[in-house]
Amino acid sequence: MNTKDVNTADNGSAKPNIAFIGLGNMGAPMAENLLKAGYGLSVYDLSEDATQRLQQAGARVADSPKAAASNAQVIISMLPAGKHVHSVYLGEEGTNGLLAELPQGTLVIDSSTIAAADARTVAEAASKLGIEFLDAPVSGGTGGAIAGSLTFIVGGSTDAFAKAEPILAVMGKNIFHAGEHGAGQVAKICNNMLLGILMAGTAEAINLGVKNGLDPKVLSDIMLQSSGRNWTLEVYNPYPQVMENVPSSNGYQGGFMSKLMQKDLNLALQTAQNTNVDTPMGAKAAELYEAHTVENGDRDFSSIMARHDSSVLS
């Protein structure tokens, strides 16, 4: 393993070089904000369109995660699922992944949403190699990624968190240290389980009102000023044309895909089962999204509204 000193960036800047792996709807704007802040950035993604976008913004494009990390002191990843995180960092054999190529002292920040057990497995392997690992899933959606106002929920050591915080502050507005390795993932899935419940319930309530003659915007305004007030009503209404600049008013395109919400709800259920915790509302939300994603997996998760009225998709 390479043991060169990584405390100073090779370009002489006080800011470390960063490798960003995973340039999807969330990762690409996060990476762009790092470029705007003056960080040297190398990127990797399977999508040529995504890498070209970052190259035009000033990033160096690499043909593999290892090539992207070759001159980086910090690695950030935003990947779809635990199997992808495992593959990148540990490799197919568990010993031939990216971790084995990184210098001691490298800081790894994984912002994917995965099972806490998977995060702890990678963190343990990193620690044995002298690499600092943080699980740092995010909340705030693509809008927050673009605006640099994400919430980061971080699990890992206090020292690693202190090193990561200035970098995370470029991409996020609220940065929480949830606890040790895996804590970020547990907090994130608790939040997204509640979000799935709230979205399904809000869609159900609006549908009830509309089917009984109420205007969806009037009803939404009433509930916003009443005890049913919640985040989905405030900033992410699921009924078309009630609110501007949200996926429901754009054919449910963009935003947070339903299949990703289903993934997070299943992670919550898995964690609940592993720890013998009863989550009947979470289980029901997972059931609803599982049925919904059969035909609407790539639509925003607010499209659960279509369960009650399929015409909203037209």
PDB file of C-alpha atoms in Angstrom:
ATOM      1  CA  MET A   1       0.000   0.000   0.000  1.00  0.00           C
ATOM      2  CA  ASN A   2       1.212   3.494  -0.824  1.00  0.00           C
ATOM      3  CA  THR A   3       2.185   5.341   2.370  1.00  0.00           C
ATOM      4  CA  LYS A   4       2.932   8.810   1.032  1.00  0.00           C
ATOM      5  CA  ASP A   5       1.966  11.761   3.231  1.00  0.00           C
ATOM      6  CA  VAL A   6      -1.497  13.017   2.302  1.00  0.00           C
ATOM      7  CA  ASN A   7      -1.739  15.923   4.720  1.00  0.00           C
ATOM      8  CA  THR A   8      -0.803  18.475   2.047  1.00  0.00           C
ATOM      9  CA  ALA A   9      -2.364  18.605  -1.400  1.00  0.00           C
ATOM     10  CA  ASP A  10       0.039  17.969  -4.259  1.00  0.00           C
ATOM     11  CA  ASN A  11      -0.947  21.232  -5.917  1.00  0.00           C
ATOM     12  CA  GLY A  12       0.336  23.209  -2.927  1.00  0.00           C
ATOM     13  CA  SER A  13      -3.120  24.455  -2.025  1.00  0.00           C
ATOM     14  CA  ALA A  14      -4.456  24.400   1.510  1.00  0.00           C
ATOM     15  CA  LYS A  15      -7.497  22.647   0.082  1.00  0.00           C
ATOM     16  CA  PRO A  16      -7.169  18.901  -0.491  1.00  0.00           C
ATOM     17  CA  ASN A  17      -7.671  17.290  -3.868  1.00  0.00           C
ATOM     18  CA  ILE A  18     -10.960  15.402  -3.948  1.00  0.00           C
ATOM     19  CA  ALA A  19     -12.099  12.389  -5.956  1.00  0.00           C
ATOM     20  CA  PHE A  20     -15.857  12.173  -6.466  1.00  0.00           C
ATOM     21  CA  ILE A  21     -17.316   8.799  -7.427  1.00  0.00           C
ATOM     22  CA  GLY A  22     -20.942   8.669  -8.568  1.00  0.00           C
ATOM     23  CA  LEU A  23     -22.425  11.561 -10.558  1.00  0.00           C
ATOM     24  CA  GLY A  24     -26.140  10.905 -10.527  1.00  0.00           C
ATOM     25  CA  ASN A  25     -28.920  13.407  -9.836  1.00  0.00           C
ATOM     26  CA  MET A  26     -27.409  14.139  -6.443  1.00  0.00           C
ATOM     27  CA  GLY A  27     -23.707  13.539  -6.986  1.00  0.00           C
ATOM     28  CA  ALA A  28     -23.250  15.764 -10.040  1.00  0.00           C
ATOM     29  CA  PRO A  29     -24.459  19.031  -8.445  1.00  0.00           C
ATOM     30  CA  MET A  30     -22.606  18.202  -5.227  1.00  0.00           C
ATOM     31  CA  ALA A  31     -19.408  17.814  -7.226  1.00  0.00           C
ATOM     32  CA  GLU A  32     -20.071  21.054  -9.093  1.00  0.00           C
ATOM     33  CA  ASN A  33     -20.343  22.934  -5.804  1.00  0.00           C
ATOM     34  CA  LEU A  34     -16.932  21.616  -4.789  1.00  0.00           C
ATOM     35  CA  LEU A  35     -15.490  22.936  -8.049  1.00  0.00           C
ATOM     36  CA  LYS A  36     -17.083  26.335  -7.456  1.00  0.00           C
ATOM     37  CA  ALA A  37     -15.449  26.421  -4.031  1.00  0.00           C
ATOM     38  CA  GLY A  38     -12.022  25.937  -5.597  1.00  0.00           C
ATOM     39  CA  TYR A  39     -11.316  22.292  -4.811  1.00  0.00           C
ATOM     40  CA  GLY A  40      -9.248  20.281  -7.256  1.00  0.00           C
ATOM     41  CA  LEU A  41     -11.604  17.525  -8.376  1.00  0.00           C
ATOM     42  CA  SER A  42     -11.315  14.260 -10.258  1.00  0.00           C
ATOM     43  CA  VAL A  43     -14.497  12.355 -11.052  1.00  0.00           C
ATOM     44  CA  TYR A  44     -15.693   8.926 -12.103  1.00  0.00           C
ATOM     45  CA  ASP A  45     -19.077   7.679 -13.268  1.00  0.00           C
ATOM     46  CA  LEU A  46     -20.309   5.094 -15.749  1.00  0.00           C
ATOM     47  CA  SER A  47     -22.344   7.783 -17.523  1.00  0.00           C
ATOM     48  CA  GLU A  48     -20.386   9.627 -20.194  1.00  0.00           C
ATOM     49  CA  ASP A  49     -22.931  12.457 -20.171  1.00  0.00           C
ATOM     50  CA  ALA A  50     -22.388  12.941 -16.439  1.00  0.00           C
ATOM     51  CA  THR A  51     -18.600  13.000 -16.689  1.00  0.00           C
ATOM     52  CA  GLN A  52     -18.679  15.381 -19.657  1.00  0.00           C
ATOM     53  CA  ARG A  53     -20.824  17.766 -17.625  1.00  0.00           C
ATOM     54  CA  LEU A  54     -18.241  17.810 -14.840  1.00  0.00           C
ATOM     55  CA  GLN A  55     -15.349  18.032 -17.263  1.00  0.00           C
ATOM     56  CA  GLN A  56     -16.872  21.160 -18.762  1.00  0.00           C
ATOM     57  CA  ALA A  57     -17.148  22.566 -15.239  1.00  0.00           C
ATOM     58  CA  GLY A  58     -13.431  21.998 -14.675  1.00  0.00           C
ATOM     59  CA  ALA A  59     -13.062  18.499 -13.242  1.00  0.00           C
ATOM     60  CA  ARG A  60     -10.572  15.866 -14.366  1.00  0.00           C
ATOM     61  CA  VAL A  61     -12.362  12.764 -15.663  1.00  0.00           C
ATOM     62  CA  ALA A  62     -10.944   9.365 -14.730  1.00  0.00           C
ATOM     63  CA  ASP A  63     -11.700   5.970 -16.248  1.00  0.00           C
ATOM     64  CA  SER A  64     -11.971   4.122 -12.913  1.00  0.00           C
ATOM     65  CA  PRO A  65     -12.429   4.862  -9.204  1.00  0.00           C
ATOM     66  CA  LYS A  66      -8.782   4.020  -8.603  1.00  0.00           C
ATOM     67  CA  ALA A  67      -7.645   6.443 -11.299  1.00  0.00           C
ATOM     68  CA  ALA A  68      -9.872   9.155  -9.854  1.00  0.00           C
ATOM     69  CA  ALA A  69      -8.341   8.630  -6.414  1.00  0.00           C
ATOM     70  CA  SER A  70      -4.727   8.558  -7.613  1.00  0.00           C
ATOM     71  CA  ASN A  71      -3.990  12.143  -6.589  1.00  0.00           C
ATOM     72  CA  ALA A  72      -6.717  12.712  -3.997  1.00  0.00           C
ATOM     73  CA  GLN A  73      -6.545  13.209  -0.270  1.00  0.00           C
ATOM     74  CA  VAL A  74     -10.312  12.943   0.132  1.00  0.00           C
ATOM     75  CA  ILE A  75     -12.696  10.497  -1.554  1.00  0.00           C
ATOM     76  CA  ILE A  76     -16.424  11.228  -1.737  1.00  0.00           C
ATOM     77  CA  SER A  77     -18.898   8.711  -3.119  1.00  0.00           C
ATOM     78  CA  MET A  78     -22.604   8.884  -3.913  1.00  0.00           C
ATOM     79  CA  LEU A  79     -23.688   5.446  -5.084  1.00  0.00           C
ATOM     80  CA  PRO A  80     -27.082   3.743  -5.557  1.00  0.00           C
ATOM     81  CA  ALA A  81     -26.893   0.891  -3.039  1.00  0.00           C
ATOM     82  CA  GLY A  82     -24.781  -1.044  -0.565  1.00  0.00           C
ATOM     83  CA  LYS A  83     -23.596  -3.532  -3.187  1.00  0.00           C
ATOM     84  CA  HIS A  84     -22.064  -0.689  -5.189  1.00  0.00           C
ATOM     85  CA  VAL A  85     -20.316   0.750  -2.126  1.00  0.00           C
ATOM     86  CA  HIS A  86     -18.983  -2.708  -1.283  1.00  0.00           C
ATOM     87  CA  SER A  87     -17.789  -3.247  -4.854  1.00  0.00           C
ATOM     88  CA  VAL A  88     -15.985   0.097  -5.112  1.00  0.00           C
ATOM     89  CA  TYR A  89     -14.255   0.061  -1.752  1.00  0.00           C
ATOM     90  CA  LEU A  90     -13.748  -3.642  -1.034  1.00  0.00           C
ATOM     91  CA  GLY A  91     -13.816  -5.167  -4.509  1.00  0.00           C
ATOM     92  CA  GLU A  92     -15.361  -8.411  -5.624  1.00  0.00           C
ATOM     93  CA  GLU A  93     -13.033 -10.450  -3.440  1.00  0.00           C
ATOM     94  CA  GLY A  94     -13.232  -8.134  -0.461  1.00  0.00           C
ATOM     95  CA  THR A  95      -9.546  -7.247  -0.705  1.00  0.00           C
ATOM     96  CA  ASN A  96      -9.018  -5.745  -4.159  1.00  0.00           C
ATOM     97  CA  GLY A  97     -11.137  -2.608  -3.967  1.00  0.00           C
ATOM     98  CA  LEU A  98     -10.271   1.055  -3.750  1.00  0.00           C
ATOM     99  CA  LEU A  99      -9.359   0.946  -0.047  1.00  0.00           C
ATOM    100  CA  ALA A 100      -6.366  -1.263  -0.797  1.00  0.00           C
ATOM    101  CA  GLU A 101      -4.968   1.433  -3.106  1.00  0.00           C
ATOM    102  CA  LEU A 102      -5.386   4.458  -0.834  1.00  0.00           C
ATOM    103  CA  PRO A 103      -2.584   5.986   1.259  1.00  0.00           C
ATOM    104  CA  GLN A 104      -2.848   5.932   5.028  1.00  0.00           C
ATOM    105  CA  GLY A 105      -4.621   9.002   6.306  1.00  0.00           C
ATOM    106  CA  THR A 106      -6.949   9.331   3.328  1.00  0.00           C
ATOM    107  CA  LEU A 107     -10.416  10.549   4.312  1.00  0.00           C
ATOM    108  CA  VAL A 108     -13.317   8.656   2.732  1.00  0.00           C
ATOM    109  CA  ILE A 109     -16.814  10.150   2.866  1.00  0.00           C
ATOM    110  CA  ASP A 110     -19.580   7.915   1.571  1.00  0.00           C
ATOM    111  CA  SER A 111     -22.846   9.811   1.058  1.00  0.00           C
ATOM    112  CA  SER A 112     -24.763   6.831  -0.307  1.00  0.00           C
ATOM    113  CA  THR A 113     -27.799   5.619   1.623  1.00  0.00           C
ATOM    114  CA  ILE A 114     -27.075   2.016   2.549  1.00  0.00           C
ATOM    115  CA  ALA A 115     -27.609  -0.386   5.438  1.00  0.00           C
ATOM    116  CA  ALA A 116     -25.796   0.596   8.609  1.00  0.00           C
ATOM    117  CA  ALA A 117     -24.215  -2.874   8.690  1.00  0.00           C
ATOM    118  CA  ASP A 118     -22.706  -2.306   5.235  1.00  0.00           C
ATOM    119  CA  ALA A 119     -21.297   1.052   6.316  1.00  0.00           C
ATOM    120  CA  ARG A 120     -19.729  -0.533   9.394  1.00  0.00           C
ATOM    121  CA  THR A 121     -18.175  -3.307   7.284  1.00  0.00           C
ATOM    122  CA  VAL A 122     -16.449  -0.805   5.001  1.00  0.00           C
ATOM    123  CA  ALA A 123     -15.444   1.377   7.966  1.00  0.00           C
ATOM    124  CA  GLU A 124     -13.832  -1.590   9.718  1.00  0.00           C
ATOM    125  CA  ALA A 125     -11.854  -2.520   6.604  1.00  0.00           C
ATOM    126  CA  ALA A 126     -10.768   1.105   6.168  1.00  0.00           C
ATOM    127  CA  SER A 127      -9.633   1.384   9.782  1.00  0.00           C
ATOM    128  CA  LYS A 128      -7.377  -1.658   9.423  1.00  0.00           C
ATOM    129  CA  LEU A 129      -5.619   0.133   6.554  1.00  0.00           C
ATOM    130  CA  GLY A 130      -5.218   3.423   8.407  1.00  0.00           C
ATOM    131  CA  ILE A 131      -7.950   5.133   6.385  1.00  0.00           C
ATOM    132  CA  GLU A 132     -10.606   7.354   7.950  1.00  0.00           C
ATOM    133  CA  PHE A 133     -14.141   6.502   6.859  1.00  0.00           C
ATOM    134  CA  LEU A 134     -17.404   8.383   7.384  1.00  0.00           C
ATOM    135  CA  ASP A 135     -20.904   7.356   6.405  1.00  0.00           C
ATOM    136  CA  ALA A 136     -22.563  10.659   5.498  1.00  0.00           C
ATOM    137  CA  PRO A 137     -25.944  10.195   3.799  1.00  0.00           C
ATOM    138  CA  VAL A 138     -27.834  13.330   2.846  1.00  0.00           C
ATOM    139  CA  SER A 139     -31.310  14.791   2.948  1.00  0.00           C
ATOM    140  CA  GLY A 140     -32.619  17.669   0.862  1.00  0.00           C
ATOM    141  CA  GLY A 141     -33.151  16.229  -2.610  1.00  0.00           C
ATOM    142  CA  THR A 142     -31.785  17.457  -5.905  1.00  0.00           C
ATOM    143  CA  GLY A 143     -32.833  21.020  -5.115  1.00  0.00           C
ATOM    144  CA  GLY A 144     -30.685  20.960  -1.998  1.00  0.00           C
ATOM    145  CA  ALA A 145     -27.808  19.398  -3.913  1.00  0.00           C
ATOM    146  CA  ILE A 146     -27.920  22.168  -6.511  1.00  0.00           C
ATOM    147  CA  ALA A 147     -28.270  24.947  -3.932  1.00  0.00           C
ATOM    148  CA  GLY A 148     -25.596  23.534  -1.635  1.00  0.00           C
ATOM    149  CA  SER A 149     -28.121  23.357   1.194  1.00  0.00           C
ATOM    150  CA  LEU A 150     -28.175  19.618   1.897  1.00  0.00           C
ATOM    151  CA  THR A 151     -28.357  18.112   5.349  1.00  0.00           C
ATOM    152  CA  PHE A 152     -25.477  15.716   6.049  1.00  0.00           C
ATOM    153  CA  ILE A 153     -26.018  13.026   8.691  1.00  0.00           C
ATOM    154  CA  VAL A 154     -22.596  11.694   9.596  1.00  0.00           C
ATOM    155  CA  GLY A 155     -21.389   8.578  11.358  1.00  0.00           C
ATOM    156  CA  GLY A 156     -17.738   8.071  12.323  1.00  0.00           C
ATOM    157  CA  SER A 157     -15.016   9.347  14.612  1.00  0.00           C
ATOM    158  CA  THR A 158     -14.971  12.877  15.989  1.00  0.00           C
ATOM    159  CA  ASP A 159     -11.561  13.547  14.418  1.00  0.00           C
ATOM    160  CA  ALA A 160     -12.653  12.427  10.954  1.00  0.00           C
ATOM    161  CA  PHE A 161     -15.840  14.457  11.261  1.00  0.00           C
ATOM    162  CA  ALA A 162     -13.830  17.585  12.096  1.00  0.00           C
ATOM    163  CA  LYS A 163     -11.715  17.084   8.972  1.00  0.00           C
ATOM    164  CA  ALA A 164     -14.750  16.521   6.779  1.00  0.00           C
ATOM    165  CA  GLU A 165     -16.915  19.339   8.087  1.00  0.00           C
ATOM    166  CA  PRO A 166     -15.387  22.200   6.019  1.00  0.00           C
ATOM    167  CA  ILE A 167     -15.814  20.128   2.860  1.00  0.00           C
ATOM    168  CA  LEU A 168     -19.364  19.118   3.699  1.00  0.00           C
ATOM    169  CA  ALA A 169     -20.186  22.769   4.439  1.00  0.00           C
ATOM    170  CA  VAL A 170     -19.588  23.553   0.750  1.00  0.00           C
ATOM    171  CA  MET A 171     -22.358  21.140  -0.215  1.00  0.00           C
ATOM    172  CA  GLY A 172     -24.659  21.394   2.786  1.00  0.00           C
ATOM    173  CA  LYS A 173     -26.285  23.804   5.178  1.00  0.00           C
ATOM    174  CA  ASN A 174     -26.930  21.503   8.126  1.00  0.00           C
ATOM    175  CA  ILE A 175     -24.251  19.051   9.200  1.00  0.00           C
ATOM    176  CA  PHE A 176     -24.891  16.636  12.050  1.00  0.00           C
ATOM    177  CA  HIS A 177     -22.524  14.190  13.734  1.00  0.00           C
ATOM    178  CA  ALA A 178     -24.968  11.403  14.578  1.00  0.00           C
ATOM    179  CA  GLY A 179     -22.467   9.117  16.321  1.00  0.00           C
ATOM    180  CA  GLU A 180     -20.084   6.311  15.469  1.00  0.00           C
ATOM    181  CA  HIS A 181     -19.861   4.363  12.204  1.00  0.00           C
ATOM    182  CA  GLY A 182     -23.303   3.461  10.889  1.00  0.00           C
ATOM    183  CA  ALA A 183     -25.099   6.106  12.930  1.00  0.00           C
ATOM    184  CA  GLY A 184     -25.496   8.357   9.920  1.00  0.00           C
ATOM    185  CA  GLN A 185     -27.255   5.586   8.023  1.00  0.00           C
ATOM    186  CA  VAL A 186     -29.577   4.752  10.922  1.00  0.00           C
ATOM    187  CA  ALA A 187     -30.606   8.395  11.311  1.00  0.00           C
ATOM    188  CA  LYS A 188     -31.115   8.756   7.557  1.00  0.00           C
ATOM    189  CA  ILE A 189     -33.400   5.741   7.209  1.00  0.00           C
ATOM    190  CA  CYS A 190     -35.420   6.852  10.240  1.00  0.00           C
ATOM    191  CA  ASN A 191     -35.918  10.206   8.531  1.00  0.00           C
ATOM    192  CA  ASN A 192     -36.822   8.683   5.165  1.00  0.00           C
ATOM    193  CA  MET A 193     -39.182   6.166   6.717  1.00  0.00           C
ATOM    194  CA  LEU A 194     -41.062   9.080   8.274  1.00  0.00           C
ATOM    195  CA  LEU A 195     -40.926  10.993   4.974  1.00  0.00           C
ATOM    196  CA  GLY A 196     -42.437   8.052   3.081  1.00  0.00           C
ATOM    197  CA  ILE A 197     -45.206   7.798   5.669  1.00  0.00           C
ATOM    198  CA  LEU A 198     -45.891  11.533   5.483  1.00  0.00           C
ATOM    199  CA  MET A 199     -45.977  11.613   1.680  1.00  0.00           C
ATOM    200  CA  ALA A 200     -48.322   8.645   1.434  1.00  0.00           C
ATOM    201  CA  GLY A 201     -50.578  10.131   4.123  1.00  0.00           C
ATOM    202  CA  THR A 202     -50.573  13.614   2.603  1.00  0.00           C
ATOM    203  CA  ALA A 203     -51.534  12.240  -0.822  1.00  0.00           C
ATOM    204  CA  GLU A 204     -54.310  10.228   0.815  1.00  0.00           C
ATOM    205  CA  ALA A 205     -55.690  13.245   2.673  1.00  0.00           C
ATOM    206  CA  ILE A 206     -55.630  15.539  -0.368  1.00  0.00           C
ATOM    207  CA  ASN A 207     -57.343  12.873  -2.456  1.00  0.00           C
ATOM    208  CA  LEU A 208     -60.091  12.524   0.150  1.00  0.00           C
ATOM    209  CA  GLY A 209     -60.736  16.252   0.006  1.00  0.00           C
ATOM    210  CA  VAL A 210     -60.636  16.489  -3.785  1.00  0.00           C
ATOM    211  CA  LYS A 211     -63.023  13.559  -4.193  1.00  0.00           C
ATOM    212  CA  ASN A 212     -65.400  15.414  -1.880  1.00  0.00           C
ATOM    213  CA  GLY A 213     -65.355  18.644  -3.822  1.00  0.00           C
ATOM    214  CA  LEU A 214     -62.487  20.599  -2.275  1.00  0.00           C
ATOM    215  CA  ASP A 215     -59.903  22.526  -4.254  1.00  0.00           C
ATOM    216  CA  PRO A 216     -56.502  20.837  -3.623  1.00  0.00           C
ATOM    217  CA  LYS A 217     -54.715  24.162  -3.069  1.00  0.00           C
ATOM    218  CA  VAL A 218     -57.351  25.471  -0.667  1.00  0.00           C
ATOM    219  CA  LEU A 219     -57.246  22.208   1.282  1.00  0.00           C
ATOM    220  CA  SER A 220     -53.434  22.268   1.325  1.00  0.00           C
ATOM    221  CA  ASP A 221     -53.458  25.852   2.638  1.00  0.00           C
ATOM    222  CA  ILE A 222     -55.933  24.884   5.355  1.00  0.00           C
ATOM    223  CA  MET A 223     -53.839  21.918   6.478  1.00  0.00           C
ATOM    224  CA  LEU A 224     -50.683  24.061   6.391  1.00  0.00           C
ATOM    225  CA  GLN A 225     -52.234  26.269   9.055  1.00  0.00           C
ATOM    226  CA  SER A 226     -53.646  23.357  11.022  1.00  0.00           C
ATOM    227  CA  SER A 227     -52.394  20.372  12.965  1.00  0.00           C
ATOM    228  CA  GLY A 228     -51.811  18.308   9.798  1.00  0.00           C
ATOM    229  CA  ARG A 229     -48.971  20.611   8.753  1.00  0.00           C
ATOM    230  CA  ASN A 230     -45.858  18.773   7.566  1.00  0.00           C
ATOM    231  CA  TRP A 231     -42.853  19.094   5.227  1.00  0.00           C
ATOM    232  CA  THR A 232     -44.634  17.666   2.192  1.00  0.00           C
ATOM    233  CA  LEU A 233     -47.336  20.342   2.436  1.00  0.00           C
ATOM    234  CA  GLU A 234     -44.795  23.084   3.062  1.00  0.00           C
ATOM    235  CA  VAL A 235     -42.342  22.492   0.239  1.00  0.00           C
ATOM    236  CA  TYR A 236     -43.216  19.366  -1.795  1.00  0.00           C
ATOM    237  CA  ASN A 237     -46.956  19.121  -2.401  1.00  0.00           C
ATOM    238  CA  PRO A 238     -47.843  15.879  -4.258  1.00  0.00           C
ATOM    239  CA  TYR A 239     -50.857  17.289  -6.124  1.00  0.00           C
ATOM    240  CA  PRO A 240     -50.150  18.838  -9.557  1.00  0.00           C
ATOM    241  CA  GLN A 241     -50.130  22.641  -9.919  1.00  0.00           C
ATOM    242  CA  VAL A 242     -50.679  23.345  -6.222  1.00  0.00           C
ATOM    243  CA  MET A 243     -47.062  24.414  -5.882  1.00  0.00           C
ATOM    244  CA  GLU A 244     -44.535  25.655  -8.436  1.00  0.00           C
ATOM    245  CA  ASN A 245     -41.087  24.153  -9.021  1.00  0.00           C
ATOM    246  CA  VAL A 246     -41.847  20.743  -7.532  1.00  0.00           C
ATOM    247  CA  PRO A 247     -41.945  17.389  -9.375  1.00  0.00           C
ATOM    248  CA  SER A 248     -45.735  17.043  -9.106  1.00  0.00           C
ATOM    249  CA  SER A 249     -46.096  20.119 -11.307  1.00  0.00           C
ATOM    250  CA  ASN A 250     -43.575  18.743 -13.804  1.00  0.00           C
ATOM    251  CA  GLY A 251     -45.031  15.342 -14.576  1.00  0.00           C
ATOM    252  CA  TYR A 252     -43.331  13.953 -11.463  1.00  0.00           C
ATOM    253  CA  GLN A 253     -39.950  14.221 -13.182  1.00  0.00           C
ATOM    254  CA  GLY A 254     -36.752  14.995 -11.290  1.00  0.00           C
ATOM    255  CA  GLY A 255     -36.537  14.937  -7.526  1.00  0.00           C
ATOM    256  CA  PHE A 256     -36.248  11.684  -5.564  1.00  0.00           C
ATOM    257  CA  MET A 257     -37.259   8.612  -7.521  1.00  0.00           C
ATOM    258  CA  SER A 258     -39.931   6.326  -6.093  1.00  0.00           C
ATOM    259  CA  LYS A 259     -37.665   3.306  -6.421  1.00  0.00           C
ATOM    260  CA  LEU A 260     -35.124   5.020  -4.185  1.00  0.00           C
ATOM    261  CA  MET A 261     -37.785   5.742  -1.585  1.00  0.00           C
ATOM    262  CA  GLN A 262     -38.764   2.088  -1.752  1.00  0.00           C
ATOM    263  CA  LYS A 263     -35.113   1.146  -1.227  1.00  0.00           C
ATOM    264  CA  ASP A 264     -34.870   3.357   1.856  1.00  0.00           C
ATOM    265  CA  LEU A 265     -38.126   2.051   3.305  1.00  0.00           C
ATOM    266  CA  ASN A 266     -36.857  -1.504   2.842  1.00  0.00           C
ATOM    267  CA  LEU A 267     -33.617  -0.547   4.603  1.00  0.00           C
ATOM    268  CA  ALA A 268     -35.671   0.777   7.494  1.00  0.00           C
ATOM    269  CA  LEU A 269     -37.671  -2.448   7.650  1.00  0.00           C
ATOM    270  CA  GLN A 270     -34.489  -4.512   7.515  1.00  0.00           C
ATOM    271  CA  THR A 271     -33.000  -2.535  10.394  1.00  0.00           C
ATOM    272  CA  ALA A 272     -36.229  -2.810  12.389  1.00  0.00           C
ATOM    273  CA  GLN A 273     -36.342  -6.571  11.903  1.00  0.00           C
ATOM    274  CA  ASN A 274     -32.676  -6.952  12.863  1.00  0.00           C
ATOM    275  CA  THR A 275     -33.264  -5.054  16.105  1.00  0.00           C
ATOM    276  CA  ASN A 276     -36.767  -6.353  16.889  1.00  0.00           C
ATOM    277  CA  VAL A 277     -38.448  -2.944  16.571  1.00  0.00           C
ATOM    278  CA  ASP A 278     -42.099  -2.673  15.566  1.00  0.00           C
ATOM    279  CA  THR A 279     -42.706  -0.253  12.642  1.00  0.00           C
ATOM    280  CA  PRO A 280     -46.234  -0.898  11.313  1.00  0.00           C
ATOM    281  CA  MET A 281     -46.556   2.503   9.613  1.00  0.00           C
ATOM    282  CA  GLY A 282     -43.162   2.068   7.956  1.00  0.00           C
ATOM    283  CA  ALA A 283     -44.190  -1.394   6.803  1.00  0.00           C
ATOM    284  CA  LYS A 284     -47.387  -0.045   5.263  1.00  0.00           C
ATOM    285  CA  ALA A 285     -45.518   2.747   3.473  1.00  0.00           C
ATOM    286  CA  ALA A 286     -43.060   0.181   2.110  1.00  0.00           C
ATOM    287  CA  GLU A 287     -45.964  -1.938   0.874  1.00  0.00           C
ATOM    288  CA  LEU A 288     -47.547   1.051  -0.893  1.00  0.00           C
ATOM    289  CA  TYR A 289     -44.307   2.093  -2.574  1.00  0.00           C
ATOM    290  CA  GLU A 290     -43.476  -1.453  -3.606  1.00  0.00           C
ATOM    291  CA  ALA A 291     -46.732  -1.616  -5.558  1.00  0.00           C
ATOM    292  CA  HIS A 292     -46.300   1.902  -6.900  1.00  0.00           C
ATOM    293  CA  THR A 293     -42.782   1.406  -8.246  1.00  0.00           C
ATOM    294  CA  VAL A 294     -43.812  -1.455 -10.521  1.00  0.00           C
ATOM    295  CA  GLU A 295     -44.828   1.136 -13.122  1.00  0.00           C
ATOM    296  CA  ASN A 296     -43.581   4.394 -11.594  1.00  0.00           C
ATOM    297  CA  GLY A 297     -40.179   3.615 -10.165  1.00  0.00           C
ATOM    298  CA  ASP A 298     -38.419   6.395 -12.065  1.00  0.00           C
ATOM    299  CA  ARG A 299     -41.003   9.031 -11.174  1.00  0.00           C
ATOM    300  CA  ASP A 300     -40.576  11.228  -8.121  1.00  0.00           C
ATOM    301  CA  PHE A 301     -41.806   9.675  -4.886  1.00  0.00           C
ATOM    302  CA  SER A 302     -44.616  12.251  -4.655  1.00  0.00           C
ATOM    303  CA  SER A 303     -46.198  10.392  -7.582  1.00  0.00           C
ATOM    304  CA  ILE A 304     -47.682   8.071  -4.959  1.00  0.00           C
ATOM    305  CA  MET A 305     -50.588  10.495  -5.521  1.00  0.00           C
ATOM    306  CA  ALA A 306     -51.347   8.427  -8.636  1.00  0.00           C
ATOM    307  CA  ARG A 307     -52.378   5.542  -6.400  1.00  0.00           C
ATOM    308  CA  HIS A 308     -55.565   7.519  -5.768  1.00  0.00           C
ATOM    309  CA  ASP A 309     -55.939   9.313  -9.108  1.00  0.00           C
ATOM    310  CA  SER A 310     -54.002   8.049 -12.130  1.00  0.00           C
ATOM    311  CA  SER A 311     -54.987  11.123 -14.134  1.00  0.00           C
ATOM    312  CA  VAL A 312     -52.344  13.166 -12.290  1.00  0.00           C
ATOM    313  CA  LEU A 313     -49.731  11.378 -14.391  1.00  0.00           C
ATOM    314  CA  SER A 314     -51.136  12.665 -17.680  1.00  0.00           C
TER     315      SER A 314
END
